[in-house]
CSV table of C-alpha atoms in Angstrom, one decimal:
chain,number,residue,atom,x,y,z
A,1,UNK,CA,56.6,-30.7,-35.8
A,2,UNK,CA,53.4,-29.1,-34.4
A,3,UNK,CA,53.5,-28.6,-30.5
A,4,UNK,CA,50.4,-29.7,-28.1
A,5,UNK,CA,47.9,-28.1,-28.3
A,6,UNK,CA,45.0,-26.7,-26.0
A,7,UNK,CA,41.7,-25.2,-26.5
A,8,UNK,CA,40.5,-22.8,-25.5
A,9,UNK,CA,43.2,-20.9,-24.2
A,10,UNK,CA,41.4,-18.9,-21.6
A,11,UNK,CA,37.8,-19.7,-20.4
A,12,UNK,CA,35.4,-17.8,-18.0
A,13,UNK,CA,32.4,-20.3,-16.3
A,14,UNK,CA,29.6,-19.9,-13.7
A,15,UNK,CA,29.3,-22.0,-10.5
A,16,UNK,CA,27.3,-25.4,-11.2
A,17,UNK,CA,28.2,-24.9,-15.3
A,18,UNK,CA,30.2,-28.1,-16.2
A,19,UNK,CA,33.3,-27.0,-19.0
A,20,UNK,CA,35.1,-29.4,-21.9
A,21,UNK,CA,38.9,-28.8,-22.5
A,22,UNK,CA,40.6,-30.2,-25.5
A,23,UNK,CA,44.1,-31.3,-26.3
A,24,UNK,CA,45.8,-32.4,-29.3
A,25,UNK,CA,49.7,-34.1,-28.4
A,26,UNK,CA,51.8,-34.5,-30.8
A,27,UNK,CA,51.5,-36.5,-33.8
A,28,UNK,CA,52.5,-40.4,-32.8
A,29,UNK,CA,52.3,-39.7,-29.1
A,30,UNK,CA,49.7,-42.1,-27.5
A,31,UNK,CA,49.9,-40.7,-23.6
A,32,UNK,CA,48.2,-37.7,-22.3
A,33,UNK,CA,48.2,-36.3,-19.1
A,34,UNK,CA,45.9,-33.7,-17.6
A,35,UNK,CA,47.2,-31.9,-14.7
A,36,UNK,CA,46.0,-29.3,-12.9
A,37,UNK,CA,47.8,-25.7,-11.6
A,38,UNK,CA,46.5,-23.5,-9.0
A,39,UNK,CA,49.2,-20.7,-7.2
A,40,UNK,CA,51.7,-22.5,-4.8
A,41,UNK,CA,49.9,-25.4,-5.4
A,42,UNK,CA,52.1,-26.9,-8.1
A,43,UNK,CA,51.3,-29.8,-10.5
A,44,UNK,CA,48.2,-31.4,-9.2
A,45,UNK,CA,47.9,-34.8,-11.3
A,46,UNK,CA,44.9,-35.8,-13.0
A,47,UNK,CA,44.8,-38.8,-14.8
A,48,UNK,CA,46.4,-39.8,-18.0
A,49,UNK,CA,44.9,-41.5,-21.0
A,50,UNK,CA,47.1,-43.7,-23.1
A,51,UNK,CA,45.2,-45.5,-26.3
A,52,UNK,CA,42.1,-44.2,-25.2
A,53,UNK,CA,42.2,-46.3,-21.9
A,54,UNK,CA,42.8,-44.2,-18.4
A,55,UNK,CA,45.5,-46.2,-16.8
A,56,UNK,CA,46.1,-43.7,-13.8
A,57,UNK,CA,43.9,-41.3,-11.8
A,58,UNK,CA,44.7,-38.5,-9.3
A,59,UNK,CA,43.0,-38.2,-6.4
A,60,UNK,CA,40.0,-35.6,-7.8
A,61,UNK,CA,36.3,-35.9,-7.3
A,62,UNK,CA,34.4,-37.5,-9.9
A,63,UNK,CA,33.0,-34.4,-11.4
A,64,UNK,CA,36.4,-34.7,-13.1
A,65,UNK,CA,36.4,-36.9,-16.2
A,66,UNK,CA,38.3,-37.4,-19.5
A,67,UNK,CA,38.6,-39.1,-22.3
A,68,UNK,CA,40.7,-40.2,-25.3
A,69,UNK,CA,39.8,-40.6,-28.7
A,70,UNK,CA,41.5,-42.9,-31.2
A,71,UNK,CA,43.4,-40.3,-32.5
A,72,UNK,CA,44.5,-39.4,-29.2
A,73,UNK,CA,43.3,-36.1,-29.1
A,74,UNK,CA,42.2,-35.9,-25.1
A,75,UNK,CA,39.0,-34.0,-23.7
A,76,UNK,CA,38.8,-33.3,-20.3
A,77,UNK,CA,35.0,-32.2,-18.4
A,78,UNK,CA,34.4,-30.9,-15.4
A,79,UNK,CA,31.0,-30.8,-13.9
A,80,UNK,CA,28.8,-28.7,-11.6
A,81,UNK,CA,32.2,-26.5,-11.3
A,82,UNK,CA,33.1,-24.7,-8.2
A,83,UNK,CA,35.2,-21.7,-7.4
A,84,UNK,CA,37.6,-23.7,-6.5
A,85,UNK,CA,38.0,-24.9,-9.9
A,86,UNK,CA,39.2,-21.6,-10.8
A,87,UNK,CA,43.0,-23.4,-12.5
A,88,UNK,CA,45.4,-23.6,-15.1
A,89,UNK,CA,44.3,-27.0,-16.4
A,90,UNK,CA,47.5,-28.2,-18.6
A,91,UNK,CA,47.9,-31.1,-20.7
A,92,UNK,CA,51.1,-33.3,-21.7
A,93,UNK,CA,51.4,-36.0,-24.3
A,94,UNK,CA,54.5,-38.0,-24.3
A,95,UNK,CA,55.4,-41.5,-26.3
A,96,UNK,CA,54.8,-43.8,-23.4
A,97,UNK,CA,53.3,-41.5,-20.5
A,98,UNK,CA,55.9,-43.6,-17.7
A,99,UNK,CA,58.7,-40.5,-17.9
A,100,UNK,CA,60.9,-42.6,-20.4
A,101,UNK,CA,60.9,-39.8,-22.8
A,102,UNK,CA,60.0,-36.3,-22.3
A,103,UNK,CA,56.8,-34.6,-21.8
A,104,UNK,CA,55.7,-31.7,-23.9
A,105,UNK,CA,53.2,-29.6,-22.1
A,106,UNK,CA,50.7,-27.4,-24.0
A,107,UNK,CA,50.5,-23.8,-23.1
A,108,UNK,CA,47.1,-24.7,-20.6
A,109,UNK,CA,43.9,-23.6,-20.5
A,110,UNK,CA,42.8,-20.9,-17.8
A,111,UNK,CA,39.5,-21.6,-16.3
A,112,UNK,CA,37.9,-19.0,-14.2
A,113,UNK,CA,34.9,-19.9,-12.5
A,114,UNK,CA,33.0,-17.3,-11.1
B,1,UNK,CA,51.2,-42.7,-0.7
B,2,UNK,CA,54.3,-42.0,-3.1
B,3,UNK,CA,55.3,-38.8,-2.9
B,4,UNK,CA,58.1,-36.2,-4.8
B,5,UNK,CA,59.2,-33.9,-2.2
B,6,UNK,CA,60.6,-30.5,-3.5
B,7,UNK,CA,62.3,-28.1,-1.2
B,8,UNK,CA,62.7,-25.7,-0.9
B,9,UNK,CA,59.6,-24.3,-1.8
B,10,UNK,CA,60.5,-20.8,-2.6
B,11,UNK,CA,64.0,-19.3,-2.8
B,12,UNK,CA,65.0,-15.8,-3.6
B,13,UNK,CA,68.4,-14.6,-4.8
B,14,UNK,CA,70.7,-12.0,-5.7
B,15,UNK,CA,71.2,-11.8,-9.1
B,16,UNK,CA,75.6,-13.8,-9.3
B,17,UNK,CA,74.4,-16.2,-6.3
B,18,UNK,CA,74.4,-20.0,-6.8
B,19,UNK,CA,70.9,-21.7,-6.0
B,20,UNK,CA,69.8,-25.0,-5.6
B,21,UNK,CA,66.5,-27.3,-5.5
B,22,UNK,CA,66.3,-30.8,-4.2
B,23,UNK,CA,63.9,-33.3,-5.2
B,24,UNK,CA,63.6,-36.7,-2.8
B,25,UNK,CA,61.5,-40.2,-3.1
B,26,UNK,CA,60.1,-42.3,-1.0
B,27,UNK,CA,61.3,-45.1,-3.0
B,28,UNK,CA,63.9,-46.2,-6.0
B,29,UNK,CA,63.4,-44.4,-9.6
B,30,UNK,CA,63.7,-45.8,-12.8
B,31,UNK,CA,64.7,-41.7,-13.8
B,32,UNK,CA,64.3,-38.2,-12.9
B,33,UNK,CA,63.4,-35.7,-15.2
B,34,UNK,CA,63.5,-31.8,-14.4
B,35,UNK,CA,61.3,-29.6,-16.2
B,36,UNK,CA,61.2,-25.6,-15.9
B,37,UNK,CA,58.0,-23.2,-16.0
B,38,UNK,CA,58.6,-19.7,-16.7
B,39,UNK,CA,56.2,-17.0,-15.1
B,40,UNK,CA,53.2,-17.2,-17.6
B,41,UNK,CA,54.0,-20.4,-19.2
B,42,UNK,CA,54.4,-24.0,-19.2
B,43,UNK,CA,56.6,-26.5,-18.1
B,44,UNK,CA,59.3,-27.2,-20.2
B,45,UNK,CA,61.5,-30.2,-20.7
B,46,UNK,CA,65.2,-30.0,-19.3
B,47,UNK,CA,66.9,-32.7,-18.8
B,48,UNK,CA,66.8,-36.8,-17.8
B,49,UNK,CA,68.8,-38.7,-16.0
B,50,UNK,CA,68.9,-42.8,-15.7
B,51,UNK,CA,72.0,-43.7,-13.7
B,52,UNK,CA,73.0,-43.9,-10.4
B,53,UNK,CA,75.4,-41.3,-9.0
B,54,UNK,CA,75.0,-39.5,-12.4
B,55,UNK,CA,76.0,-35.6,-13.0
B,56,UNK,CA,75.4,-34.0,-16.4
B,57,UNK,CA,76.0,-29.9,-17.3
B,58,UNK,CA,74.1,-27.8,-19.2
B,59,UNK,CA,76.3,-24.1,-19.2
B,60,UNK,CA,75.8,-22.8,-15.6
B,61,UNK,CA,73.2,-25.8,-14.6
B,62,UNK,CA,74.4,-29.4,-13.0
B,63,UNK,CA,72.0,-32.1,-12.2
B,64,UNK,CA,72.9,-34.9,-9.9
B,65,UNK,CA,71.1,-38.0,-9.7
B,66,UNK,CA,72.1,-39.9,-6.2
B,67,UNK,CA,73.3,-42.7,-6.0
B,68,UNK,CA,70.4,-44.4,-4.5
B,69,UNK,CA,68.3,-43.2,-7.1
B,70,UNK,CA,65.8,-41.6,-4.5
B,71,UNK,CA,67.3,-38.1,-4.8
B,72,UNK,CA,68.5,-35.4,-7.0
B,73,UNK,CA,69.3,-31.9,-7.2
B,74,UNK,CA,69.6,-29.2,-9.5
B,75,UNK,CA,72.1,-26.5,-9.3
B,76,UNK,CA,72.4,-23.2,-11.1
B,77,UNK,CA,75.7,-21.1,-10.9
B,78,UNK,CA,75.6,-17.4,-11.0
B,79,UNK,CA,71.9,-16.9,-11.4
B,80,UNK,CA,71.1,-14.6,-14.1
B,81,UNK,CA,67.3,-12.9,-14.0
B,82,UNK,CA,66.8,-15.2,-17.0
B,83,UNK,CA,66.8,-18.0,-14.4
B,84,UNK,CA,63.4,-17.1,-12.9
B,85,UNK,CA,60.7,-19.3,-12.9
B,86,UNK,CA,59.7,-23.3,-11.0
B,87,UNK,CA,61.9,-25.9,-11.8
B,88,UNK,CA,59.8,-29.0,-11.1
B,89,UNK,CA,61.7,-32.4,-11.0
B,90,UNK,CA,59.5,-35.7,-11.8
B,91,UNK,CA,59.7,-38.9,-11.2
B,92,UNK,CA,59.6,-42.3,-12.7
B,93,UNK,CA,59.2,-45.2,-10.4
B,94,UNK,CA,58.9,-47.7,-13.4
B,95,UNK,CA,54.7,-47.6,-13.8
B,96,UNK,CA,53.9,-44.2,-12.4
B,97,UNK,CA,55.2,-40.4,-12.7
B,98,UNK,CA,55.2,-38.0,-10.7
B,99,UNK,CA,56.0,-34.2,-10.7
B,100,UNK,CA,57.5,-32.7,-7.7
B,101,UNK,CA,55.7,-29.7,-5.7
B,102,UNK,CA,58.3,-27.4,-7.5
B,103,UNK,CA,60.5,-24.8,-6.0
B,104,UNK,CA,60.0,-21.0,-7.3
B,105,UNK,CA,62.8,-19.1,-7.9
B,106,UNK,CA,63.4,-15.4,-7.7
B,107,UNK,CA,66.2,-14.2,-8.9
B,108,UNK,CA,66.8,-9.8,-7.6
B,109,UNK,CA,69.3,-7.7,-9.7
């Protein structure tokens, strides 16, 4: 079966843009989970969607927003970016998004802001 | 908050030495899952475990899950450089999961 996917893979933004990432899970998974990597910083959570309601949220400003639609593709946005937003922003989609079953990661999208 | 602690953070080795991570909660899990990211790429699925005080093998890797169910470690016997990469653990509490902050291994031949 198809893996997750992300678009785009690699991304290159101005301070004060605002960015949309996409993310497909895999077919009949209803969680998705945005997390965010910078170096040594490891997996900085997000906030997951699971049929197209958020149920958790990561301690992130509010420029950071997603969404879900009903065929659970995910979009994530990010607003009036800063450098610091320069990441690899990864997705995961899962059956129940609780870590009952395993999470399959998409290969990320890198932003870099300049 | 609730936390996943990972230590160590980083940890090199010479290529034949054993290594191991550890991953502690602040409170009882449901499971722990442990989930490895090669340089370049993504996390990737290794293993679950449910029960207390359970070990479980895969070739040169043993995960233990303690017998509280607030800790577990992985170990890696021998390292090859095909080891290299951060092995994250995460954690279910029963309504929330976390990932750990990872430990980064190095493996030198």
């Amino acid at each position: 079966k198809a893996g997750v996917t992300q678009t785009p893979r690699y991304l290159i933004k101005t301070r004060g843009q605002q960015v949309t990432l996409s993310c497909s899970p895999i077919s009949g998974h209803r969680s998705v989970s945005w997390y965010q990597q910078t170096p040594g910083q490891g997996l900085q959570f997000l906030f997951e969607y699971f049929s197209e309601t958020q149920r958790n949220k990561g301690n992130f400003p509010g420029r950071f927003s997603g969404r879900q639609f009903s065929n659970s593709r995910s979009e994530m946005n990010v607003s009036t970016l800063e450098l610091g937003d320069s990441a690899l922003y990864l997705c995961a989609s899962s059956l129940d998004g609780r870590g009952n079953t395993e999470a399959f990661f998409g290969q990320g999208t890198r932003l870099t802001v300049v | 908050g609730q936390q996943v602690m990972q230590i160590p953070q980083y940890q090199h080795v010479q290529e034949g030495e054993d290594f191991t991570t550890y991953c502690n909660s602040s409170t009882t899990l449901s499971n722990i899952q442990w989930y490895k990211q090669r340089p370049g790429g993504h996390p990737v699925f290794l293993i679950q475990l449910v029960k207390s005080g359970e070990v479980k093998k895969q070739k040169r890797l043993t995960f233990q899950f303690g017998e509280a169910k607030k800790n577990s470690s992985l170990h890696i016997t021998a390292t090859q450089t095909t080891d290299v990469g951060t092995y994250f653990c995460a954690a279910n509490t029963g309504n929330q999961f976390y990932f750990g902050t990872g430990t980064s291994l190095t493996v030198i031949p």
